[in-house]
Amino acid sequence: MSLTLSKQQQSDFSRRGFSRRNFGRIASLMGAGAATLPFFGEHALAQLSQVRGMPADAVKINANENPLGPCLEAVDAIHTVVKMGGRYSYELTDDFRETLAAQEGLTPAHIAPFPGSSAPLHQTVLAFTSPTKSFVIADPGYEAGERAAKFIGAKVIRVKLTKDYCHDVKAMAAADPNAGVLYLCNPNNPTGTLTSKDDIEWLADNKPAGSILLIDEAYTHIAGAPFMSYLVKQNKDVIILRTFSKIYGMAGIRAGAAIGKPELLEKITPYSAGALPITGMAAASASLKSKDVVPTRRKIIGDVRMDTLAFLDKHGFQYVPSVSNKFMVNVKKPGDEVIMAMRKEKVYIGRVWSSMPTYVRVSVGTQEEMDKFKPAFLKVMA
């Protein structure tokens, strides 16, 4: 579906410093075809997770997916609701919004449901960045927002992580006095490292005036780190992204939300339209209501991660200490060479970041998958 900007939208984007030649790309990002754009979402960035010809028995640990899949409660909810697929069933979205709001101690007006978290990430870029209002991101960091900003002609500023691989919040705050969005993924993707609650609070209080702190909590469940939704309750200029793709195992089902002050959410929601998938909404609500899915999966993922990192320690490999469902390991050569060599062993690992060219990102799969990763990695690195 093609989309043309309305006169009011054209006026708004012109006022913010976009030229008319940017309008086509802005409309593409707003349109239903946005998911096909080259930067859009984890599936497009995760070292070609749609690799053609991948063997059926390949180990696929390249896209930070959760191979456990949706929990039983979510599966049951999908089976129950799928026969209602001929209806929009907006009440399922309302139930999801109300359930998440209650758990966060917020009102439903503070929650904007989405099919995953990629859409609100890009719509925040549309709403708050421009050629003069920059998108500030950690380096290395998850690039989807950066690529979206560049795609529409907005300014991008990268800020190096600290020596401990945390977000350098003071450098981010100082990067541009006219910043539009400061993006912080916690734990960080790709390093799997955690930025402290105190540092995030400091950044929320000391960011440039008029800017938005965009906190991506895709992996926060896995780390067991504090959620920052209380900043919304404190009326801070923050937008928090949540996805059900990671610990809840719903990457292919699509559910997520943006959490923020109603007046901020009102600025990002005009860039999307239409009913949300009832399977995603029903499964997300059921997942939230499950009593043990998060702690159980946190332990499973953590145990497999610790076992794999112990293997790397045993064999003397250098890696970035991670609290997430992925880690970066130093292969001491161009990372792409190792990625392609691992494919010959039918093990598909993640991609390389230009600021850490000898490190490759590896997702944490099942214990069986990581037990296949180990001998393949030793063979390739021999």
Short mmCIF file of C-alpha atoms in Angstrom, two decimals:
data_model
loop_
_atom_site.label_atom_id
_atom_site.label_comp_id
_atom_site.label_asym_id
_atom_site.label_seq_id
_atom_site.Cartn_x
_atom_site.Cartn_y
_atom_site.Cartn_z
CA MET A 1 0.00 0.00 0.00
CA SER A 2 1.37 3.43 -0.94
CA LEU A 3 0.73 6.38 1.34
CA THR A 4 0.68 10.08 0.63
CA LEU A 5 1.26 12.61 3.38
CA SER A 6 -1.68 14.86 4.13
CA LYS A 7 -1.26 18.62 3.76
CA GLN A 8 -1.16 18.94 7.54
CA GLN A 9 1.58 16.28 7.77
CA GLN A 10 3.56 17.94 4.98
CA SER A 11 3.31 21.24 6.82
CA ASP A 12 4.45 19.64 10.08
CA PHE A 13 7.46 17.90 8.52
CA SER A 14 8.42 21.07 6.60
CA ARG A 15 8.26 23.09 9.81
CA ARG A 16 10.62 20.58 11.44
CA GLY A 17 13.22 21.02 8.70
CA PHE A 18 12.45 18.17 6.29
CA SER A 19 12.53 19.01 2.60
CA ARG A 20 9.90 17.81 0.14
CA ARG A 21 12.34 15.23 -1.22
CA ASN A 22 12.16 13.51 2.20
CA PHE A 23 8.38 13.13 1.99
CA GLY A 24 8.37 9.95 -0.10
CA ARG A 25 10.60 8.13 2.36
CA ILE A 26 8.65 9.43 5.34
CA ALA A 27 5.45 8.15 3.72
CA SER A 28 7.12 4.77 3.10
CA LEU A 29 8.05 4.49 6.76
CA MET A 30 4.47 5.35 7.76
CA GLY A 31 2.87 2.99 5.25
CA ALA A 32 1.90 -0.65 5.46
CA GLY A 33 4.93 -1.52 3.34
CA ALA A 34 7.33 -0.30 6.01
CA ALA A 35 8.05 -3.84 7.14
CA THR A 36 9.71 -4.48 3.78
CA LEU A 37 12.16 -1.61 4.12
CA PRO A 38 15.78 -2.75 4.44
CA PHE A 39 16.29 -1.48 8.01
CA PHE A 40 12.95 -2.52 9.47
CA GLY A 41 13.02 -4.64 12.59
CA GLU A 42 15.15 -7.38 14.03
CA HIS A 43 14.31 -9.86 11.27
CA ALA A 44 15.89 -7.55 8.70
CA LEU A 45 18.96 -6.83 10.81
CA ALA A 46 19.76 -10.17 12.38
CA GLN A 47 22.42 -11.29 9.92
CA LEU A 48 19.87 -12.49 7.39
CA SER A 49 17.72 -14.60 9.66
CA GLN A 50 15.75 -15.34 6.50
CA VAL A 51 18.81 -17.10 5.03
CA ARG A 52 17.78 -18.95 1.91
CA GLY A 53 18.58 -22.62 1.85
CA MET A 54 19.20 -22.95 5.59
CA PRO A 55 19.24 -26.69 6.36
CA ALA A 56 16.29 -27.97 8.37
CA ASP A 57 18.66 -29.28 11.03
CA ALA A 58 20.70 -26.06 11.27
CA VAL A 59 21.34 -24.39 14.62
CA LYS A 60 19.74 -20.94 14.31
CA ILE A 61 21.22 -18.66 16.98
CA ASN A 62 21.48 -15.45 14.98
CA ALA A 63 18.33 -13.42 15.70
CA ASN A 64 18.00 -13.26 19.52
CA GLU A 65 14.86 -15.36 19.25
CA ASN A 66 13.51 -17.46 22.10
CA PRO A 67 13.33 -21.07 20.87
CA LEU A 68 11.00 -21.94 23.77
CA GLY A 69 8.18 -20.27 21.85
CA PRO A 70 4.99 -18.93 23.45
CA CYS A 71 4.01 -20.25 26.88
CA LEU A 72 1.18 -22.77 27.20
CA GLU A 73 -1.25 -20.10 28.36
CA ALA A 74 -0.51 -18.07 25.23
CA VAL A 75 -0.86 -21.10 22.96
CA ASP A 76 -4.23 -21.93 24.52
CA ALA A 77 -5.36 -18.32 24.08
CA ILE A 78 -4.41 -18.39 20.40
CA HIS A 79 -6.27 -21.66 19.82
CA THR A 80 -9.34 -20.21 21.52
CA VAL A 81 -9.34 -16.90 19.68
CA VAL A 82 -8.33 -17.96 16.19
CA LYS A 83 -11.89 -18.95 15.26
CA MET A 84 -12.79 -15.28 15.86
CA GLY A 85 -10.38 -14.26 13.09
CA GLY A 86 -13.23 -12.90 10.97
CA ARG A 87 -13.78 -10.10 13.50
CA TYR A 88 -11.56 -7.18 14.50
CA SER A 89 -12.27 -7.88 18.20
CA TYR A 90 -10.93 -4.57 19.48
CA GLU A 91 -11.83 -5.63 23.01
CA LEU A 92 -8.81 -7.97 23.01
CA THR A 93 -6.52 -4.98 22.49
CA ASP A 94 -8.35 -3.17 25.30
CA ASP A 95 -7.82 -6.15 27.60
CA PHE A 96 -4.10 -6.22 26.79
CA ARG A 97 -3.78 -2.47 27.40
CA GLU A 98 -5.64 -2.66 30.70
CA THR A 99 -3.69 -5.72 31.90
CA LEU A 100 -0.31 -4.17 31.18
CA ALA A 101 -1.35 -0.82 32.68
CA ALA A 102 -2.48 -2.48 35.90
CA GLN A 103 0.80 -4.37 36.23
CA GLU A 104 2.81 -1.18 35.69
CA GLY A 105 0.69 0.89 38.08
CA LEU A 106 -0.39 3.20 35.25
CA THR A 107 -3.64 4.04 33.50
CA PRO A 108 -4.60 2.53 30.13
CA ALA A 109 -3.97 5.97 28.60
CA HIS A 110 -0.27 5.42 29.31
CA ILE A 111 -0.18 2.29 27.12
CA ALA A 112 -0.19 2.15 23.31
CA PRO A 113 -0.38 -1.45 22.00
CA PHE A 114 1.52 -2.37 18.83
CA PRO A 115 2.37 -5.52 16.86
CA GLY A 116 5.86 -5.75 18.42
CA SER A 117 8.17 -2.88 19.36
CA SER A 118 9.68 -2.04 15.98
CA ALA A 119 6.70 0.10 14.95
CA PRO A 120 6.75 2.43 17.99
CA LEU A 121 10.55 2.67 17.70
CA HIS A 122 10.28 3.96 14.14
CA GLN A 123 7.26 6.11 14.88
CA THR A 124 9.15 7.80 17.70
CA VAL A 125 11.86 8.58 15.14
CA LEU A 126 9.21 10.07 12.85
CA ALA A 127 7.64 12.15 15.61
CA PHE A 128 10.68 13.55 17.37
CA THR A 129 13.72 13.62 15.05
CA SER A 130 14.55 15.78 12.03
CA PRO A 131 17.56 17.15 10.13
CA THR A 132 18.19 19.40 13.16
CA LYS A 133 16.84 17.14 15.95
CA SER A 134 19.23 14.22 16.21
CA PHE A 135 18.80 10.58 17.06
CA VAL A 136 21.47 9.71 19.65
CA ILE A 137 22.46 6.06 19.97
CA ALA A 138 25.12 3.97 21.69
CA ASP A 139 27.90 2.46 19.58
CA PRO A 140 27.56 -0.47 19.22
CA GLY A 141 23.79 -0.49 19.63
CA TYR A 142 20.66 -1.85 17.99
CA GLU A 143 20.59 -0.04 14.67
CA ALA A 144 16.95 -0.09 13.57
CA GLY A 145 16.16 3.39 14.91
CA GLU A 146 19.40 4.79 13.53
CA ARG A 147 18.69 3.37 10.09
CA ALA A 148 15.14 4.72 10.16
CA ALA A 149 16.45 8.18 11.09
CA LYS A 150 18.98 8.14 8.26
CA PHE A 151 16.36 6.84 5.85
CA ILE A 152 14.11 9.86 6.36
CA GLY A 153 17.00 12.37 6.47
CA ALA A 154 17.27 12.94 10.22
CA LYS A 155 20.59 13.52 11.96
CA VAL A 156 22.25 10.58 13.80
CA ILE A 157 24.94 10.76 16.49
CA ARG A 158 26.73 7.67 17.80
CA VAL A 159 28.21 7.62 21.31
CA LYS A 160 30.76 4.99 22.32
CA LEU A 161 29.91 2.65 25.16
CA THR A 162 31.97 2.93 28.35
CA LYS A 163 34.93 0.62 28.95
CA ASP A 164 32.48 -1.62 30.83
CA TYR A 165 30.19 -1.71 27.76
CA CYS A 166 27.47 0.38 29.44
CA HIS A 167 25.73 3.39 27.94
CA ASP A 168 27.81 6.51 28.53
CA VAL A 169 24.86 8.56 29.71
CA LYS A 170 26.84 11.75 30.32
CA ALA A 171 28.30 11.64 26.82
CA MET A 172 24.85 10.94 25.39
CA ALA A 173 23.36 13.91 27.23
CA ALA A 174 26.16 16.14 25.95
CA ALA A 175 26.16 14.81 22.38
CA ASP A 176 23.73 17.40 20.96
CA PRO A 177 21.92 20.21 22.80
CA ASN A 178 19.20 19.95 20.11
CA ALA A 179 18.76 16.17 20.32
CA GLY A 180 15.32 14.83 19.48
CA VAL A 181 15.60 11.25 20.76
CA LEU A 182 18.16 9.53 22.97
CA TYR A 183 17.83 5.77 22.49
CA LEU A 184 18.90 3.38 25.24
CA CYS A 185 18.42 -0.38 24.92
CA ASN A 186 18.83 -2.11 28.28
CA PRO A 187 20.40 -4.65 28.36
CA ASN A 188 22.14 -3.37 25.28
CA ASN A 189 21.89 -5.14 21.96
CA PRO A 190 24.40 -6.46 20.87
CA THR A 191 26.62 -6.54 23.97
CA GLY A 192 24.05 -7.90 26.43
CA THR A 193 25.33 -5.50 29.09
CA LEU A 194 23.29 -3.55 31.61
CA THR A 195 23.20 0.20 32.25
CA SER A 196 22.36 0.98 35.87
CA LYS A 197 19.03 2.28 37.07
CA ASP A 198 20.84 5.30 38.56
CA ASP A 199 22.44 6.18 35.22
CA ILE A 200 19.11 5.93 33.40
CA GLU A 201 17.45 8.14 36.00
CA TRP A 202 20.30 10.64 35.61
CA LEU A 203 19.84 10.71 31.85
CA ALA A 204 16.08 11.23 32.19
CA ASP A 205 16.77 14.23 34.43
CA ASN A 206 19.70 15.69 32.47
CA LYS A 207 18.93 15.08 28.80
CA PRO A 208 18.62 18.11 26.51
CA ALA A 209 15.45 20.12 26.96
CA GLY A 210 12.68 19.04 24.60
CA SER A 211 14.22 15.64 23.84
CA ILE A 212 12.71 12.20 24.43
CA LEU A 213 14.50 9.38 26.24
CA LEU A 214 13.50 6.20 24.42
CA ILE A 215 14.16 3.17 26.65
CA ASP A 216 13.99 -0.20 24.88
CA GLU A 217 13.26 -2.90 27.44
CA ALA A 218 13.19 -5.83 25.00
CA TYR A 219 15.65 -7.83 27.11
CA THR A 220 14.98 -6.44 30.60
CA HIS A 221 12.90 -9.46 31.67
CA ILE A 222 15.81 -11.76 30.83
CA ALA A 223 18.28 -9.76 32.92
CA GLY A 224 15.93 -9.40 35.86
CA ALA A 225 16.76 -5.69 35.87
CA PRO A 226 14.40 -2.96 37.13
CA PHE A 227 11.76 -1.74 34.71
CA MET A 228 11.75 2.03 34.28
CA SER A 229 7.99 2.58 33.91
CA TYR A 230 7.98 4.50 37.20
CA LEU A 231 9.64 7.33 35.25
CA VAL A 232 6.40 7.61 33.29
CA LYS A 233 4.47 7.84 36.56
CA GLN A 234 6.88 10.66 37.52
CA ASN A 235 5.82 12.51 34.35
CA LYS A 236 9.26 12.30 32.71
CA ASP A 237 9.69 12.75 28.97
CA VAL A 238 10.37 9.08 28.34
CA ILE A 239 8.86 6.46 26.07
CA ILE A 240 9.43 2.83 27.03
CA LEU A 241 9.28 0.01 24.50
CA ARG A 242 8.15 -3.50 25.44
CA THR A 243 8.03 -6.53 23.18
CA PHE A 244 6.73 -10.07 23.58
CA SER A 245 9.31 -11.35 21.08
CA LYS A 246 11.99 -12.23 23.62
CA ILE A 247 11.28 -13.83 26.98
CA TYR A 248 7.67 -14.51 25.98
CA GLY A 249 8.77 -16.30 22.78
CA MET A 250 6.36 -14.51 20.44
CA ALA A 251 8.70 -13.11 17.75
CA GLY A 252 6.56 -14.58 14.97
CA ILE A 253 3.24 -13.70 16.58
CA ARG A 254 3.89 -9.98 17.09
CA ALA A 255 2.82 -8.08 20.18
CA GLY A 256 4.31 -5.14 22.02
CA ALA A 257 3.61 -1.73 23.47
CA ALA A 258 4.89 1.78 24.01
CA ILE A 259 4.55 3.18 27.55
CA GLY A 260 4.57 6.93 28.13
CA LYS A 261 2.65 10.06 28.98
CA PRO A 262 -0.56 10.24 26.94
CA GLU A 263 0.56 13.46 25.25
CA LEU A 264 3.76 11.75 24.04
CA LEU A 265 1.95 8.64 22.84
CA GLU A 266 -0.49 10.87 20.94
CA LYS A 267 2.47 12.14 18.91
CA ILE A 268 3.56 8.68 17.75
CA THR A 269 0.22 6.92 17.24
CA PRO A 270 -0.94 9.00 14.21
CA TYR A 271 1.75 7.22 12.17
CA SER A 272 -0.04 3.87 12.38
CA ALA A 273 -3.59 2.66 11.86
CA GLY A 274 -5.70 -0.44 11.79
CA ALA A 275 -6.72 -3.25 14.13
CA LEU A 276 -4.04 -5.31 15.85
CA PRO A 277 -3.81 -9.09 15.31
CA ILE A 278 -6.17 -10.80 17.72
CA THR A 279 -3.80 -13.75 18.14
CA GLY A 280 -1.03 -11.43 19.31
CA MET A 281 -3.26 -9.49 21.67
CA ALA A 282 -4.82 -12.61 23.22
CA ALA A 283 -1.45 -14.32 23.60
CA ALA A 284 0.15 -11.21 25.12
CA SER A 285 -2.60 -10.85 27.71
CA ALA A 286 -2.36 -14.53 28.61
CA SER A 287 1.42 -14.25 28.93
CA LEU A 288 1.15 -11.28 31.27
CA LYS A 289 -1.31 -13.19 33.45
CA SER A 290 0.94 -16.25 33.70
CA LYS A 291 2.47 -16.49 37.17
CA ASP A 292 5.73 -18.27 36.39
CA VAL A 293 6.67 -17.80 32.73
CA VAL A 294 9.13 -14.94 33.35
CA PRO A 295 11.11 -16.37 36.31
CA THR A 296 11.13 -19.87 34.82
CA ARG A 297 12.45 -18.70 31.47
CA ARG A 298 14.89 -16.26 33.03
CA LYS A 299 16.47 -19.22 34.84
CA ILE A 300 16.49 -21.46 31.76
CA ILE A 301 18.11 -18.79 29.57
CA GLY A 302 20.51 -17.78 32.35
CA ASP A 303 21.65 -21.35 32.99
CA VAL A 304 22.34 -21.98 29.29
CA ARG A 305 24.15 -18.63 28.98
CA MET A 306 26.36 -19.34 32.00
CA ASP A 307 27.19 -22.82 30.69
CA THR A 308 28.19 -21.37 27.31
CA LEU A 309 30.28 -18.58 28.81
CA ALA A 310 32.00 -21.15 31.05
CA PHE A 311 32.89 -23.05 27.87
CA LEU A 312 34.41 -19.87 26.40
CA ASP A 313 36.37 -19.32 29.63
CA LYS A 314 37.66 -22.89 29.58
CA HIS A 315 39.03 -22.47 26.07
CA GLY A 316 40.45 -18.99 26.61
CA PHE A 317 38.09 -17.00 24.40
CA GLN A 318 37.51 -13.33 25.18
CA TYR A 319 33.88 -12.19 25.37
CA VAL A 320 31.74 -9.35 26.69
CA PRO A 321 30.07 -10.42 29.98
CA SER A 322 26.34 -10.58 29.23
CA VAL A 323 23.17 -10.72 31.30
CA SER A 324 20.95 -11.18 28.25
CA ASN A 325 20.11 -13.87 25.71
CA LYS A 326 23.10 -13.06 23.53
CA PHE A 327 26.80 -12.34 23.93
CA MET A 328 29.69 -11.02 21.85
CA VAL A 329 32.83 -13.09 21.48
CA ASN A 330 36.16 -11.88 20.10
CA VAL A 331 37.26 -14.10 17.20
CA LYS A 332 40.41 -11.98 16.59
CA LYS A 333 39.80 -11.82 12.85
CA PRO A 334 37.13 -10.23 10.66
CA GLY A 335 33.92 -11.49 12.20
CA ASP A 336 32.20 -12.11 8.87
CA GLU A 337 34.79 -14.80 8.08
CA VAL A 338 33.80 -16.74 11.18
CA ILE A 339 30.09 -16.27 10.50
CA MET A 340 30.43 -17.83 7.06
CA ALA A 341 32.70 -20.62 8.33
CA MET A 342 30.14 -21.47 11.05
CA ARG A 343 27.46 -21.77 8.39
CA LYS A 344 29.46 -24.56 6.79
CA GLU A 345 29.04 -26.35 10.12
CA LYS A 346 25.29 -25.66 9.94
CA VAL A 347 25.45 -23.21 12.83
CA TYR A 348 24.04 -19.74 12.05
CA ILE A 349 25.25 -17.01 14.40
CA GLY A 350 24.61 -13.26 14.43
CA ARG A 351 26.24 -10.32 12.82
CA VAL A 352 29.17 -7.89 13.28
CA TRP A 353 29.16 -4.22 14.31
CA SER A 354 31.62 -1.89 12.59
CA SER A 355 32.90 -0.51 15.92
CA MET A 356 33.79 -4.05 17.08
CA PRO A 357 34.80 -5.76 13.82
CA THR A 358 36.44 -8.83 15.39
CA TYR A 359 33.48 -9.62 17.64
CA VAL A 360 30.47 -11.69 16.55
CA ARG A 361 27.13 -11.76 18.33
CA VAL A 362 25.80 -15.16 19.30
CA SER A 363 22.23 -15.68 20.53
CA VAL A 364 21.60 -18.06 23.42
CA GLY A 365 19.56 -20.99 22.16
CA THR A 366 18.49 -24.17 23.88
CA GLN A 367 21.09 -26.25 25.72
CA GLU A 368 21.02 -28.71 22.82
CA GLU A 369 21.67 -25.91 20.32
CA MET A 370 24.53 -24.46 22.34
CA ASP A 371 26.04 -27.94 22.73
CA LYS A 372 26.17 -28.06 18.92
CA PHE A 373 27.60 -24.54 18.79
CA LYS A 374 30.59 -25.46 20.99
CA PRO A 375 32.35 -28.06 18.80
CA ALA A 376 31.56 -26.09 15.65
CA PHE A 377 33.09 -22.95 17.17
CA LEU A 378 36.20 -24.84 18.30
CA LYS A 379 36.60 -26.32 14.82
CA VAL A 380 36.25 -22.94 13.09
CA MET A 381 38.58 -21.21 15.55
CA ALA A 382 41.26 -23.96 15.48
#
